[in-house]
Short mmCIF file of C-alpha atoms in Angstrom, two decimals:
data_model
loop_
_atom_site.label_atom_id
_atom_site.label_comp_id
_atom_site.label_asym_id
_atom_site.label_seq_id
_atom_site.Cartn_x
_atom_site.Cartn_y
_atom_site.Cartn_z
CA MET A 1 0.17 0.02 0.11
CA GLU A 2 1.46 3.34 -1.22
CA ILE A 3 1.03 6.28 1.28
CA PRO A 4 1.02 9.61 -0.33
CA ILE A 5 3.47 12.03 1.15
CA LEU A 6 2.53 15.66 1.43
CA TYR A 7 5.82 16.94 3.00
CA GLN A 8 8.88 15.38 4.42
CA ASP A 9 12.20 16.84 5.88
CA GLU A 10 14.88 15.48 8.40
CA HIS A 11 12.58 16.12 11.37
CA ILE A 12 8.96 15.38 10.29
CA ILE A 13 6.80 13.77 7.54
CA VAL A 14 3.13 14.55 6.70
CA VAL A 15 1.07 11.96 4.92
CA GLU A 16 -2.45 11.32 3.73
CA LYS A 17 -3.63 8.28 5.61
CA PRO A 18 -6.33 5.94 3.78
CA ILE A 19 -9.30 4.62 5.31
CA ASP A 20 -9.31 1.18 7.29
CA LEU A 21 -5.60 1.66 8.28
CA PRO A 22 -4.60 1.90 11.94
CA VAL A 23 -2.06 4.57 12.84
CA HIS A 24 -0.21 2.12 15.14
CA LYS A 25 -0.04 -1.61 16.08
CA ASN A 26 -2.33 -2.49 18.87
CA ASP A 27 -2.93 -5.98 20.73
CA PHE A 28 -6.00 -6.98 18.77
CA MET A 29 -4.18 -6.90 15.29
CA PRO A 30 -2.62 -9.86 13.61
CA ASN A 31 1.38 -9.97 13.73
CA ASP A 32 1.37 -9.26 9.82
CA ALA A 33 -1.26 -6.66 9.73
CA ALA A 34 -0.55 -3.15 8.12
CA TYR A 35 -0.51 0.05 10.04
CA LEU A 36 0.60 3.43 9.15
CA THR A 37 3.83 3.92 11.14
CA LYS A 38 5.11 0.66 9.80
CA LEU A 39 4.48 1.48 6.19
CA VAL A 40 5.82 4.94 6.35
CA GLY A 41 8.93 3.48 7.99
CA ASP A 42 9.30 0.90 5.31
CA MET A 43 8.85 3.58 2.65
CA THR A 44 11.34 6.01 4.14
CA GLY A 45 13.72 3.64 5.86
CA LYS A 46 13.36 5.67 9.03
CA TRP A 47 12.06 5.07 12.47
CA ILE A 48 8.66 6.67 12.61
CA TYR A 49 7.23 8.32 15.79
CA ASN A 50 3.47 8.93 16.04
CA VAL A 51 2.27 12.07 17.65
CA HIS A 52 -1.64 12.26 17.29
CA ARG A 53 -4.35 9.87 16.28
CA LEU A 54 -6.64 9.36 13.41
CA ASP A 55 -9.20 6.46 13.97
CA SER A 56 -8.53 3.64 11.59
CA LYS A 57 -11.55 4.33 9.64
CA THR A 58 -10.74 8.02 9.18
CA SER A 59 -8.75 9.22 6.19
CA GLY A 60 -6.63 12.22 5.84
CA VAL A 61 -3.76 14.34 6.89
CA ILE A 62 -1.34 13.30 9.72
CA VAL A 63 2.01 14.40 10.82
CA LEU A 64 4.57 11.92 12.29
CA ALA A 65 8.02 12.75 13.89
CA LEU A 66 11.30 11.32 12.64
CA SER A 67 12.83 11.56 16.16
CA SER A 68 11.84 11.15 19.86
CA GLU A 69 12.76 14.79 20.35
CA MET A 70 10.64 16.06 17.54
CA ALA A 71 7.71 13.71 18.58
CA LYS A 72 7.84 15.20 22.22
CA GLU A 73 7.64 18.87 20.88
CA LEU A 74 4.75 18.03 18.59
CA THR A 75 3.03 16.14 21.15
CA LEU A 76 3.12 19.13 23.53
CA GLN A 77 1.54 21.27 20.92
CA PHE A 78 -1.29 18.94 20.70
CA GLU A 79 -1.57 18.86 24.42
CA ARG A 80 -1.62 22.58 24.70
CA LYS A 81 -4.29 22.74 21.88
CA GLU A 82 -2.12 24.76 19.76
CA VAL A 83 -2.79 22.47 16.72
CA GLN A 84 -5.62 23.27 14.38
CA LYS A 85 -7.53 20.23 12.93
CA THR A 86 -10.17 20.60 10.26
CA TYR A 87 -12.33 17.65 9.22
CA ILE A 88 -15.12 17.18 6.65
CA ALA A 89 -17.90 14.90 7.57
CA LEU A 90 -21.07 13.70 5.64
CA VAL A 91 -23.79 13.59 8.27
CA GLN A 92 -27.63 12.97 8.42
CA GLY A 93 -29.69 16.08 8.64
CA ASN A 94 -28.64 19.74 8.60
CA PRO A 95 -26.92 20.83 11.90
CA GLY A 96 -26.42 24.34 10.78
CA THR A 97 -23.52 26.08 12.69
CA GLY A 98 -22.58 25.72 16.30
CA THR A 99 -20.72 23.84 18.98
CA PHE A 100 -21.27 20.51 20.52
CA ASP A 101 -19.93 20.38 24.11
CA GLN A 102 -21.31 17.24 25.85
CA LYS A 103 -19.04 14.90 27.68
CA VAL A 104 -18.11 11.87 25.52
CA LEU A 105 -17.00 8.32 26.62
CA VAL A 106 -13.12 7.93 26.86
CA LYS A 107 -12.89 4.59 25.21
CA LYS A 108 -14.95 1.54 23.91
CA LYS A 109 -16.89 -0.17 26.72
CA SER A 110 -16.26 2.42 29.29
CA LYS A 111 -18.79 4.34 31.37
CA PHE A 112 -16.24 7.13 32.19
CA LYS A 113 -16.73 10.55 30.35
CA LYS A 114 -14.54 13.54 29.82
CA PRO A 115 -15.36 17.02 28.64
CA ALA A 116 -15.08 17.53 24.78
CA VAL A 117 -15.86 20.56 22.30
CA THR A 118 -16.56 20.30 18.59
CA HIS A 119 -17.17 23.11 16.42
CA TYR A 120 -19.12 22.71 13.25
CA LYS A 121 -20.40 24.72 10.22
CA THR A 122 -22.64 23.05 7.37
CA LEU A 123 -21.34 23.66 4.07
CA GLU A 124 -23.94 21.96 1.75
CA THR A 125 -27.20 20.19 2.21
CA VAL A 126 -29.06 17.95 -0.08
CA GLU A 127 -32.52 16.50 0.42
CA THR A 128 -32.81 12.77 -0.43
CA ASN A 129 -35.67 10.21 -1.21
CA ILE A 130 -34.57 8.31 1.68
CA SER A 131 -37.55 7.52 4.19
CA TYR A 132 -37.64 4.86 6.80
CA LYS A 133 -39.33 4.37 10.41
CA GLU A 134 -40.58 7.92 11.24
CA LYS A 135 -37.88 9.82 8.99
CA GLU A 136 -38.94 11.11 5.41
CA ASN A 137 -36.78 12.40 2.69
CA VAL A 138 -33.65 12.53 5.12
CA ALA A 139 -31.21 15.38 4.28
CA LEU A 140 -27.56 14.92 4.02
CA SER A 141 -24.91 17.61 4.71
CA LEU A 142 -21.22 18.14 4.23
CA VAL A 143 -19.93 19.73 7.36
CA GLU A 144 -16.75 21.44 8.38
CA VAL A 145 -15.72 20.30 11.85
CA LYS A 146 -13.21 21.76 14.02
CA PRO A 147 -12.45 19.75 17.26
CA GLU A 148 -10.87 21.65 20.41
CA THR A 149 -10.37 18.44 22.12
CA GLY A 150 -9.14 15.10 20.97
CA ARG A 151 -11.18 12.51 22.61
CA TRP A 152 -11.82 8.86 21.62
CA HIS A 153 -14.33 8.98 18.63
CA GLN A 154 -15.23 12.50 19.73
CA LEU A 155 -16.60 13.46 16.37
CA ARG A 156 -18.51 10.46 15.89
CA GLN A 157 -20.06 10.48 19.42
CA HIS A 158 -20.91 14.17 19.42
CA PHE A 159 -22.75 13.95 15.93
CA ALA A 160 -24.62 10.76 16.97
CA LYS A 161 -25.68 12.11 20.38
CA ASN A 162 -27.39 15.06 18.44
CA GLN A 163 -29.04 12.99 15.86
CA PHE A 164 -26.79 14.01 12.95
CA ASP A 165 -25.05 10.68 12.60
CA ILE A 166 -21.95 10.60 10.52
CA VAL A 167 -22.66 8.42 7.44
CA GLY A 168 -21.01 5.01 7.53
CA ASP A 169 -20.37 4.99 11.46
CA THR A 170 -20.80 1.35 12.18
CA HIS A 171 -19.98 2.00 15.82
CA HIS A 172 -22.21 5.06 16.93
CA GLY A 173 -24.20 5.75 13.83
CA ASP A 174 -27.66 5.14 12.18
CA PHE A 175 -27.26 1.57 10.84
CA THR A 176 -30.41 1.72 8.76
CA LEU A 177 -29.35 4.74 6.95
CA ASN A 178 -25.97 3.31 6.38
CA LYS A 179 -27.34 0.28 4.70
CA ILE A 180 -29.66 2.27 2.49
CA ILE A 181 -26.82 4.70 1.36
CA LEU A 182 -24.65 1.73 0.68
CA ALA A 183 -27.35 -0.01 -1.44
CA ASP A 184 -27.87 3.22 -3.37
CA THR A 185 -24.22 4.18 -4.08
CA ASP A 186 -22.10 0.91 -3.47
CA VAL A 187 -19.79 3.27 -1.27
CA ARG A 188 -18.67 1.65 1.80
CA ARG A 189 -16.59 3.89 4.26
CA LEU A 190 -16.78 6.26 7.27
CA PHE A 191 -17.40 9.66 5.83
CA LEU A 192 -14.95 11.46 8.11
CA HIS A 193 -11.85 13.14 6.62
CA ALA A 194 -9.08 14.96 8.16
CA GLN A 195 -8.96 17.72 5.58
CA LYS A 196 -6.39 20.24 7.11
CA LEU A 197 -3.74 20.28 9.70
CA GLU A 198 -1.93 23.54 11.01
CA PHE A 199 0.89 23.50 13.61
CA VAL A 200 4.33 24.99 14.10
CA HIS A 201 7.36 23.28 12.87
CA PRO A 202 8.90 21.63 16.04
CA ALA A 203 12.49 22.51 14.83
CA GLU A 204 12.04 25.49 12.54
CA GLY A 205 9.33 27.44 14.43
CA THR A 206 7.72 28.14 11.31
CA LYS A 207 3.74 27.76 10.76
CA MET A 208 2.90 24.74 8.80
CA VAL A 209 -0.36 24.23 7.00
CA PHE A 210 -1.31 21.13 5.12
CA GLU A 211 -4.46 20.08 3.22
CA SER A 212 -5.82 16.87 1.74
CA LYS A 213 -8.24 16.62 -1.13
CA LEU A 214 -11.69 15.53 -0.05
CA PRO A 215 -12.15 11.81 -1.27
CA ASP A 216 -14.33 11.41 -4.27
CA GLU A 217 -16.83 9.38 -2.39
CA PHE A 218 -18.20 12.34 -0.58
CA GLN A 219 -19.29 14.12 -3.76
CA LYS A 220 -20.33 10.87 -5.26
CA VAL A 221 -22.78 10.24 -2.71
CA MET A 222 -24.21 13.89 -2.68
CA GLU A 223 -24.34 14.05 -6.62
CA HIS A 224 -26.21 10.55 -6.41
CA TYR A 225 -29.14 12.33 -4.24
CA LYS A 226 -29.21 15.50 -6.19
CA LYS A 227 -30.52 13.63 -9.25
#
């Protein structure tokens, strides 16, 4: 699997993570399973240090460090909330513009919750012919999302809690809607993409901004229901 590189120097590397690829190894994976830091390490011949997370099902831009010193500096930026992260999500309904600030679960099968803040702005909405249960002509919206915090599945939890489920979310989302959209469009993925990342270069001190093109599947689904 080839990982697109957006930027590389002697200190950091910025890449586009595909969907369904974990960032790092975990105890539940087979020994020979692929993961991002291993693939990037194989591509570059360097030891790769992870500094922030994207869910395996989320695609988009991610920064990795090439030394423990740079990893520490970048990790501190994330902890101090100095890094700007922008996502694009395809969601059920039209959430408009606002902020979700409910507490979210900290991990799977946990009952412990922590504060979380997610800002959002609807970019485009299409009304579909999808109707099921008590819902009629369900709207779908492309939404720009900017999290202030970085909790487990934070964006997925926040949108699901407020009945604006992210399309393709098989953990927190609307399973009936997911099945209908899959049958209609033959597109299977979590519709959450890390589109933009802004941080300060840990060695140079310069502002770095990287953007990842929105995957074609997002517009494919929107266009399907515009007909």
